[in-house]
CSV table of C-alpha atoms in Angstrom, one decimal:
chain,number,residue,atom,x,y,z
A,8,UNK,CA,-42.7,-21.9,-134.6
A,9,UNK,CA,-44.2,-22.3,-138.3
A,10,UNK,CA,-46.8,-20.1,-139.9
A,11,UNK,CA,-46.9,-18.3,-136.8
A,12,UNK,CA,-44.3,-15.5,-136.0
A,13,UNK,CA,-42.8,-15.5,-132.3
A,14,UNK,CA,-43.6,-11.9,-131.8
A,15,UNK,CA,-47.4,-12.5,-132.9
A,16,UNK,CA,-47.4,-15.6,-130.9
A,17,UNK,CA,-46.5,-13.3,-127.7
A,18,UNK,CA,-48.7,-10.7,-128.7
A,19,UNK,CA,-51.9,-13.0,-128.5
A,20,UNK,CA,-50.7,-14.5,-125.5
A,21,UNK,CA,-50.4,-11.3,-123.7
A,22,UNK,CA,-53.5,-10.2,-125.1
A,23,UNK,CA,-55.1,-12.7,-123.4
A,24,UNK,CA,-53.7,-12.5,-120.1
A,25,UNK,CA,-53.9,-8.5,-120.1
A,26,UNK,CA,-57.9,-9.1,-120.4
A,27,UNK,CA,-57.9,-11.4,-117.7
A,28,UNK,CA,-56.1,-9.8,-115.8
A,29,UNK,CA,-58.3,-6.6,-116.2
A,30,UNK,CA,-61.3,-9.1,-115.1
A,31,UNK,CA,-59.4,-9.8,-112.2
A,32,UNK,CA,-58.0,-7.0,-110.7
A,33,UNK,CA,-62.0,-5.2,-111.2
A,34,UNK,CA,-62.8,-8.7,-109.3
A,35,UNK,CA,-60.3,-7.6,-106.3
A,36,UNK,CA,-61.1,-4.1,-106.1
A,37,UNK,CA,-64.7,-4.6,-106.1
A,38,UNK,CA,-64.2,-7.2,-103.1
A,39,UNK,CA,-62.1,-5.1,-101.5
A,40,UNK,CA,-64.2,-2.3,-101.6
A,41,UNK,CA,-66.7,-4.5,-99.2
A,42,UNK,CA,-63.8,-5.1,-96.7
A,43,UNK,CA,-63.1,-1.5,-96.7
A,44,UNK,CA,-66.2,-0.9,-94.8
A,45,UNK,CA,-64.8,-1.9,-91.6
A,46,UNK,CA,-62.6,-0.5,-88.8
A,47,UNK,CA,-59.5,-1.6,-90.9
A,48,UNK,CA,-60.5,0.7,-94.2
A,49,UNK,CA,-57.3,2.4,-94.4
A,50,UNK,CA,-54.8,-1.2,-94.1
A,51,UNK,CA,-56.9,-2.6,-96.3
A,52,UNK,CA,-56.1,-0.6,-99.2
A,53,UNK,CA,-52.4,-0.4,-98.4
A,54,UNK,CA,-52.7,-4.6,-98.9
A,55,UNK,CA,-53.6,-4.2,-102.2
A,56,UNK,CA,-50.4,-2.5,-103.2
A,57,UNK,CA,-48.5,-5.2,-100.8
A,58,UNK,CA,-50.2,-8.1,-102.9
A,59,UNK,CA,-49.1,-6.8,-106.5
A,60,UNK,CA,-45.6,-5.6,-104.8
A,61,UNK,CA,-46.1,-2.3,-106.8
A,62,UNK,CA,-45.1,-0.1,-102.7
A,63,UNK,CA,-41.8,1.8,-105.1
A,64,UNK,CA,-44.2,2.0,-108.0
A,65,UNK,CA,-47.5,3.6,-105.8
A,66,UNK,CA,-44.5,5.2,-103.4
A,67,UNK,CA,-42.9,7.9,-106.5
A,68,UNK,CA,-46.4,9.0,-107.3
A,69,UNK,CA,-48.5,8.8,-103.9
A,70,UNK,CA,-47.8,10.3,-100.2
A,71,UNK,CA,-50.4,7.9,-98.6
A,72,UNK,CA,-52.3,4.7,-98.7
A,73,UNK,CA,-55.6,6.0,-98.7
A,74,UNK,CA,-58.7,4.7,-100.7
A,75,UNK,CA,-58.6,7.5,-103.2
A,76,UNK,CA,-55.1,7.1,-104.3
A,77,UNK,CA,-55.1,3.0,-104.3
A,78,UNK,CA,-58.2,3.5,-106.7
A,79,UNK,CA,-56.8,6.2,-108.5
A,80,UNK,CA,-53.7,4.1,-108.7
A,81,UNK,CA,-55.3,0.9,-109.8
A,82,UNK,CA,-58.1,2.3,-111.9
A,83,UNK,CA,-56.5,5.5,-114.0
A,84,UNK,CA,-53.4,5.5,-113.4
A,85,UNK,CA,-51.6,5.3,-117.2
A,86,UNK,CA,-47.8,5.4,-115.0
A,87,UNK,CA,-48.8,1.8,-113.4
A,88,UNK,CA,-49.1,-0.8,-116.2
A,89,UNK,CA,-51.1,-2.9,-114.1
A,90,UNK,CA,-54.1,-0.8,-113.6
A,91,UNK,CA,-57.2,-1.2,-115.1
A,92,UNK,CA,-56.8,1.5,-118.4
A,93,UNK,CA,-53.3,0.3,-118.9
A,94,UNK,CA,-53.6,-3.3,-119.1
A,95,UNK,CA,-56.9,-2.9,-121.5
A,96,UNK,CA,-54.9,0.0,-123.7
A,97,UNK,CA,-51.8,-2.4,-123.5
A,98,UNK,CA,-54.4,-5.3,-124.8
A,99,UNK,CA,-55.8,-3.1,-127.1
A,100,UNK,CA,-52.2,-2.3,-128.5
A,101,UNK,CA,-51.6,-6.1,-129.1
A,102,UNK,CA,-54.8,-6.3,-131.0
A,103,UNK,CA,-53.7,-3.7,-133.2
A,104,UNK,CA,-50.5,-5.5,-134.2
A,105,UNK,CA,-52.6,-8.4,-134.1
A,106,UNK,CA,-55.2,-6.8,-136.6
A,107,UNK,CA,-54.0,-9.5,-139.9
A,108,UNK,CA,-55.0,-12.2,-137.5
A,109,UNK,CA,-58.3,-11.5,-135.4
A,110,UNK,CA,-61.7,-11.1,-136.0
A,111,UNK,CA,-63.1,-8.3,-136.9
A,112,UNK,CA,-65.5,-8.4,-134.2
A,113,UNK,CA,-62.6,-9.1,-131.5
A,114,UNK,CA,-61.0,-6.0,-133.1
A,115,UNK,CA,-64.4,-3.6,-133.1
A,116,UNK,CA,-65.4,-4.7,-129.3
A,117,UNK,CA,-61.6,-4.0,-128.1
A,118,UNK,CA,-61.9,-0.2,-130.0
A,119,UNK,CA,-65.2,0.1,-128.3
A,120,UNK,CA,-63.9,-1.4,-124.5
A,121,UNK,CA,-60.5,1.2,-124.7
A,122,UNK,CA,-62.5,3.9,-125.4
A,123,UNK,CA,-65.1,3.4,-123.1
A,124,UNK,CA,-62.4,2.5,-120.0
A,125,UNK,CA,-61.0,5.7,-121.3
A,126,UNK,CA,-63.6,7.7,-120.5
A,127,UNK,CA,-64.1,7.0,-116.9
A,128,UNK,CA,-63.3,10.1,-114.4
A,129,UNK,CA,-62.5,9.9,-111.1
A,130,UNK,CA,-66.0,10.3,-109.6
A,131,UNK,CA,-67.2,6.6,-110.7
A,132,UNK,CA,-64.1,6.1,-108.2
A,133,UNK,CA,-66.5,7.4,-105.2
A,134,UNK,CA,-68.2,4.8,-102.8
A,135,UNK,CA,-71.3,3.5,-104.3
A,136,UNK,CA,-70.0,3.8,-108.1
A,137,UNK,CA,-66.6,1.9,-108.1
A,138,UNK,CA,-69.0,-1.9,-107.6
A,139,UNK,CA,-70.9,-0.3,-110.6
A,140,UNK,CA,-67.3,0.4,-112.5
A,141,UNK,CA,-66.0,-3.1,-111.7
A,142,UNK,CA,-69.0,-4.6,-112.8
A,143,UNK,CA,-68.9,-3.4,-116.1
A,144,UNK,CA,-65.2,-4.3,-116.6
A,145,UNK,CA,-66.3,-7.7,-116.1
A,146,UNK,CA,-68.5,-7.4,-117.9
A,147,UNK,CA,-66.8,-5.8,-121.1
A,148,UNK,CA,-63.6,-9.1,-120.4
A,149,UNK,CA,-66.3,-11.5,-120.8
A,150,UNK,CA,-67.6,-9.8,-123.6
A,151,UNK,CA,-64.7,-9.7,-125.3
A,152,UNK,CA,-63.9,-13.7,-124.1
A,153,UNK,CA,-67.1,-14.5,-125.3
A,154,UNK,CA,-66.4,-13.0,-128.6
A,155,UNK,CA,-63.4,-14.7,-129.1
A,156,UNK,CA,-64.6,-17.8,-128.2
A,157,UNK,CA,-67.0,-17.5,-131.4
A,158,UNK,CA,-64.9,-15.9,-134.0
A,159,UNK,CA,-61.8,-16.6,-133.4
A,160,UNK,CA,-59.5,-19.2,-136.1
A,161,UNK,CA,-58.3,-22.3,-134.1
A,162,UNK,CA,-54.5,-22.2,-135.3
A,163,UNK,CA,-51.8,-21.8,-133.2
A,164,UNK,CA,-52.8,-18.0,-132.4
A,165,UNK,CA,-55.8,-19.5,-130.8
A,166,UNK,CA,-54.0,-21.7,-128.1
A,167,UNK,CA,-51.4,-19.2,-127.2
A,168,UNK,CA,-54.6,-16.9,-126.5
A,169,UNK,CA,-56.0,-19.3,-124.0
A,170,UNK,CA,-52.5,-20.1,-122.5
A,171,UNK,CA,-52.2,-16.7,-121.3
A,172,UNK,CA,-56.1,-16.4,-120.3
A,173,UNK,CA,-55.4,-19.4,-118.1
A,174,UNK,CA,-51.9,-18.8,-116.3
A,175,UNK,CA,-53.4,-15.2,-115.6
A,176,UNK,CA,-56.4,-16.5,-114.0
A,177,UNK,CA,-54.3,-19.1,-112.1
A,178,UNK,CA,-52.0,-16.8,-110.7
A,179,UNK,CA,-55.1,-13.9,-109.8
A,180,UNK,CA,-57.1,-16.5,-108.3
A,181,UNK,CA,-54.2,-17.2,-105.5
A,182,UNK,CA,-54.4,-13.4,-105.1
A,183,UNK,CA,-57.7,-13.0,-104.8
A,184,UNK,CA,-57.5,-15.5,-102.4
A,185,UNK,CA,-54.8,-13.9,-100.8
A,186,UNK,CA,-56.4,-10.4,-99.8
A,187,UNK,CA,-58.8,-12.3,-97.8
A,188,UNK,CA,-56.4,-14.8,-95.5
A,189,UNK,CA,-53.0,-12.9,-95.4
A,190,UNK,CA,-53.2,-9.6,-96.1
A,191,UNK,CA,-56.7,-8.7,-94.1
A,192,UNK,CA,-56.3,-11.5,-91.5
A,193,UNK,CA,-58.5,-10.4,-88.9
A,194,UNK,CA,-58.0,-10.7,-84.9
A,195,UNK,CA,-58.5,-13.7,-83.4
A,196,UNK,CA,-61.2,-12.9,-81.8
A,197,UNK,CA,-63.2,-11.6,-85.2
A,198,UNK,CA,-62.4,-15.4,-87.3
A,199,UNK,CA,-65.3,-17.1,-87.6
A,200,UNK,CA,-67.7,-14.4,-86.3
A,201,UNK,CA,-70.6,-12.4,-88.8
A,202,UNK,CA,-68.2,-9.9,-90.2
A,203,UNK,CA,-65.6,-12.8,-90.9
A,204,UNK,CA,-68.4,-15.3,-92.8
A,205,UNK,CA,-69.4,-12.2,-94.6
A,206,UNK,CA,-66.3,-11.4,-95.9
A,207,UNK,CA,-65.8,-15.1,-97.1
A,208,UNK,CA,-68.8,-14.5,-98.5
A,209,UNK,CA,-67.7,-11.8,-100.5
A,210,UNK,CA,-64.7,-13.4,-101.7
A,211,UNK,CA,-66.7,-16.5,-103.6
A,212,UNK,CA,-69.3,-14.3,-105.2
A,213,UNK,CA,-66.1,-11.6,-106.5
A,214,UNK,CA,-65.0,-15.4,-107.8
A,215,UNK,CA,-68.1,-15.8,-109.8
A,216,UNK,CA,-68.3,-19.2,-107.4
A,217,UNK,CA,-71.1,-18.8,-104.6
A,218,UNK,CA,-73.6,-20.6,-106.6
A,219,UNK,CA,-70.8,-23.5,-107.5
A,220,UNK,CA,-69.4,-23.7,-103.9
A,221,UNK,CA,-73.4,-24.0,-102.5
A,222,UNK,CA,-73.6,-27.1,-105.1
A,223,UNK,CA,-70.7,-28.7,-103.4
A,224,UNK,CA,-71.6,-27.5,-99.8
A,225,UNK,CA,-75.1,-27.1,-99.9
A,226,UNK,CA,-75.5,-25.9,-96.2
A,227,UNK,CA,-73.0,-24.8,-94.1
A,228,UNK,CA,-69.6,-22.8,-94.5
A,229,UNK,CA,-66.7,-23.3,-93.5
A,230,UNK,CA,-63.3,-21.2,-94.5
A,231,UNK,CA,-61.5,-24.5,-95.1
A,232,UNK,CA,-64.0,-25.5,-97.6
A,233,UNK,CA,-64.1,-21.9,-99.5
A,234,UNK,CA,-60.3,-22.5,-99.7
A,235,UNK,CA,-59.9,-25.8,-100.9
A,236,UNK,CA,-63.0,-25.1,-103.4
A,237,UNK,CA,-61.0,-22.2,-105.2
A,238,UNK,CA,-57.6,-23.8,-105.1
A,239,UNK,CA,-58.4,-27.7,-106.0
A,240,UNK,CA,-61.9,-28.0,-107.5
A,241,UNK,CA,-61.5,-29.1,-111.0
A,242,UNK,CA,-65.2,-28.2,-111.5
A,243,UNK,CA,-64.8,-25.0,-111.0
A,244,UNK,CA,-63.1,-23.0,-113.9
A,245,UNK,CA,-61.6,-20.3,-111.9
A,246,UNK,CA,-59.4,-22.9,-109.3
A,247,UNK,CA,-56.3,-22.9,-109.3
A,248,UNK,CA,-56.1,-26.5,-110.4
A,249,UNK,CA,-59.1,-26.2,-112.8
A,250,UNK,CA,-56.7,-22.9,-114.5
A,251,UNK,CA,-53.4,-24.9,-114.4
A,252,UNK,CA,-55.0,-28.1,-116.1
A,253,UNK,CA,-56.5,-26.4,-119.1
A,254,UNK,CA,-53.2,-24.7,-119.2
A,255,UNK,CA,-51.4,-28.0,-119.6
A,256,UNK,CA,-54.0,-29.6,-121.4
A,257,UNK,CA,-53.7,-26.8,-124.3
A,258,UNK,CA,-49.7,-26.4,-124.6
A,259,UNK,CA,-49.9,-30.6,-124.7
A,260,UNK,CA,-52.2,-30.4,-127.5
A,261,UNK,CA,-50.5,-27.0,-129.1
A,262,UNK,CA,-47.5,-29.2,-129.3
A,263,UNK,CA,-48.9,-32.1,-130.6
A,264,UNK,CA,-51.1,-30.4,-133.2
A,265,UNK,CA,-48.2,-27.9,-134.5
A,266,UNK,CA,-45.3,-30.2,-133.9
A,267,UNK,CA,-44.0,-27.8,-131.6
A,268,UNK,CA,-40.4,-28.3,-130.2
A,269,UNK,CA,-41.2,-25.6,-127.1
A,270,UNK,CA,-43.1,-25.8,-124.3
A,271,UNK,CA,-41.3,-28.9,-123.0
A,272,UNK,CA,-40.2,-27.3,-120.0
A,273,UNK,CA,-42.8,-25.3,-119.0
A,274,UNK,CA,-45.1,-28.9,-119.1
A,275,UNK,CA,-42.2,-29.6,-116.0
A,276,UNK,CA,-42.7,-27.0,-114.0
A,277,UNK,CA,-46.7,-27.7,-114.3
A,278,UNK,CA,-45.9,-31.6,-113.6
A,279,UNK,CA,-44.4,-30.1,-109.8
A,280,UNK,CA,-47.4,-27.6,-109.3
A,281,UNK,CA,-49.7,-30.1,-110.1
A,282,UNK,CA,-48.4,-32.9,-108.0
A,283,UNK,CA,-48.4,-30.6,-105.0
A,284,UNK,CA,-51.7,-29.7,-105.6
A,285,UNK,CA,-53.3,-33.7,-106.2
A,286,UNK,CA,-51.7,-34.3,-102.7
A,287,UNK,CA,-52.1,-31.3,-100.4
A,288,UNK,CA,-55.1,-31.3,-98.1
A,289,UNK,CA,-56.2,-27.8,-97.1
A,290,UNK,CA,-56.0,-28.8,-93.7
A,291,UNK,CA,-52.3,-29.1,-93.8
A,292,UNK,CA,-51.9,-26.2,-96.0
A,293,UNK,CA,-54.0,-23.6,-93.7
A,294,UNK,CA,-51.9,-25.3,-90.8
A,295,UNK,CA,-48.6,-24.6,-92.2
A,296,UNK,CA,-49.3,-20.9,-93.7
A,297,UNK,CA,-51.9,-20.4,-96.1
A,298,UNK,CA,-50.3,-17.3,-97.6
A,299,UNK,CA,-46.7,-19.2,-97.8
A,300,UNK,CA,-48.6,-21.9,-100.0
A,301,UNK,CA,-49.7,-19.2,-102.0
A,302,UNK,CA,-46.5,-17.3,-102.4
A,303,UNK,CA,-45.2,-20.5,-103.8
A,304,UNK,CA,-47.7,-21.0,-105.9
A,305,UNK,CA,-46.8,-17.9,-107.4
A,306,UNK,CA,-43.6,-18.3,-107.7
A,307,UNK,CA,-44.2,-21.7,-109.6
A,308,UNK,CA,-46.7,-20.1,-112.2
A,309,UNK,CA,-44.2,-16.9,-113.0
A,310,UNK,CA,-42.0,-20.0,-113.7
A,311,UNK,CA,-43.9,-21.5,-116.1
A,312,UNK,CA,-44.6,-18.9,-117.8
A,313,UNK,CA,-40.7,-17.4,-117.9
A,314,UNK,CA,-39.7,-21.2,-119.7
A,315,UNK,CA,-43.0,-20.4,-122.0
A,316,UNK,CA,-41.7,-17.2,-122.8
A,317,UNK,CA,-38.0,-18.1,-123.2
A,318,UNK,CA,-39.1,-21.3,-125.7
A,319,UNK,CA,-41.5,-19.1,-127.9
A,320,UNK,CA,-41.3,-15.4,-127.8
A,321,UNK,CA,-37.4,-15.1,-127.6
């Protein structure tokens, strides 16, 4: 590392995944909401503490799975880190150590966002209000993306930023896609019928990608197609391979640009994701175990971002 110091350097990459990850999660919740409405309700919000592993977390503060604790876990919860006041007042901490080096309208929108998120009671939990709740979350990370994207210095601070932005979004975007296939599988006899298509459905627009999928497959839809569009599209910026390209694509040129030693190994770990993406077909994949792929997937990404981690923030 040069001019910038290792701990900064983690600080603005966790900044940037903690927002996107706050995107994300509001992104789940909000389609999960819609699932919820079916005969299922109550499994359906256990699966969201399955796909974040957080069951000995939720398990010491909860007695059951029910919607209001899942939300109230998820949204307010301060004692889970990954829920949606925790991860923006753990962004807003790194902005705050971060203060030298940001903009000061990064730094005035993150104030405003905390306190906001801060303020939300358990009644915008209720059916009806939590869509309204996720939206604006969404709307206060892009915000705050958007700000960035205008003010902030391109030095190294800058790529670190979008490293984490993108290996977040990677990794949510398999468990987005996740709640859908594996975790609220439905019977046989449901796949492929109204409730099924709807939920699909669902799933693309919580992705910001209906409109993008319907310029791809203008008519029609089929699952294998939503599921190939969100893991290899490179078109798409929220696809898997889209995510993990401009994640490789930045480190290469952080290197290059900084003369970075780092990074080296990480850039191997992408070169196996990669490959396995460029020569999987979805039909082979869904045949095998959609949710297995994924799991793997995972597991490559926290990978990558472990040898990121142990070359730059150590």
């Amino acid at each position: 590392m040069t001019a910038l110091l290792s701990r900064q350097a983690a600080c603005i990459y966790w900044m940037g995944r903690y927002i996107e990850r706050a995107e994300n999660l509001a992104r789940i919740l909000d389609v999960n909401e819609t699932y919820s409405r079916d005969s299922r309700g109550g499994q359906n919000w256990r699966s969201i503490v399955e796909l974040y592993n957080d069951n000995n977390r939720f398990d010491k503060v909860y007695d059951d799975y029910g919607d209001e604790n899942v939300l109230r876990f998820y949204v307010l919860e301060n004692r889970n880190p990954s829920s949606l006041v925790s991860a923006v007042q753990s962004a807003r901490e790194n902005a705050r150590t971060l203060r030298p080096l940001i903009s000061t309208e990064m730094w005035v929108h993150m104030n405003v966002f905390s306190n906001w998120i801060r303020g939300t009671r358990e009644e915008d939990l209720r059916e009806g209000r939590l869509s309204r709740l996720c939206m604006q979350v969404r709307q206060e990370c892009q915000a705050h993306t958007g700000i960035t994207e205008g003010t902030f210095y391109r030095d190294e601070s800058w790529y670190f930023y979008q490293l984490g932005r993108m290996i977040e979004r990677a990794d949510q975007t398999t468990r987005l896609l996740d709640v859908k296939y594996h975790m609220l599988l439905p019977s046989l006899h449901d796949v492929g019928s109204a409730l099924d298509v709807s939920q699909w459905n669902a799933l693309l627009r919580s992705a910001a990608g209906y409109h993008a999928f319907r310029r791809v497959h203008p008519t029609g839809f089929a699952v294998p197609n939503v599921v190939a569009f969100l893991l290899f599209n490179d078109a798409f910026p929220r696809s898997v391979h889209a995510s993990i390209s401009q994640f490789e694509s930045q480190l290469t040129e952080l290197r290059q640009k900084f003369q970075l030693k780092g990074g080296a190994n990480a850039l191997d770990e992408l070169d196996e994701l990669r490959a396995v993406l460029n020569n999987s077909s979805v039909d082979v994949i869904m045949s095998r175990g959609l949710h297995e792929f994924l799991d793997w997937t995972q597991q490559r990404i926290i990978s990558v971002g472990n040898k990121l981690s142990a070359d730059f923030f150590s």
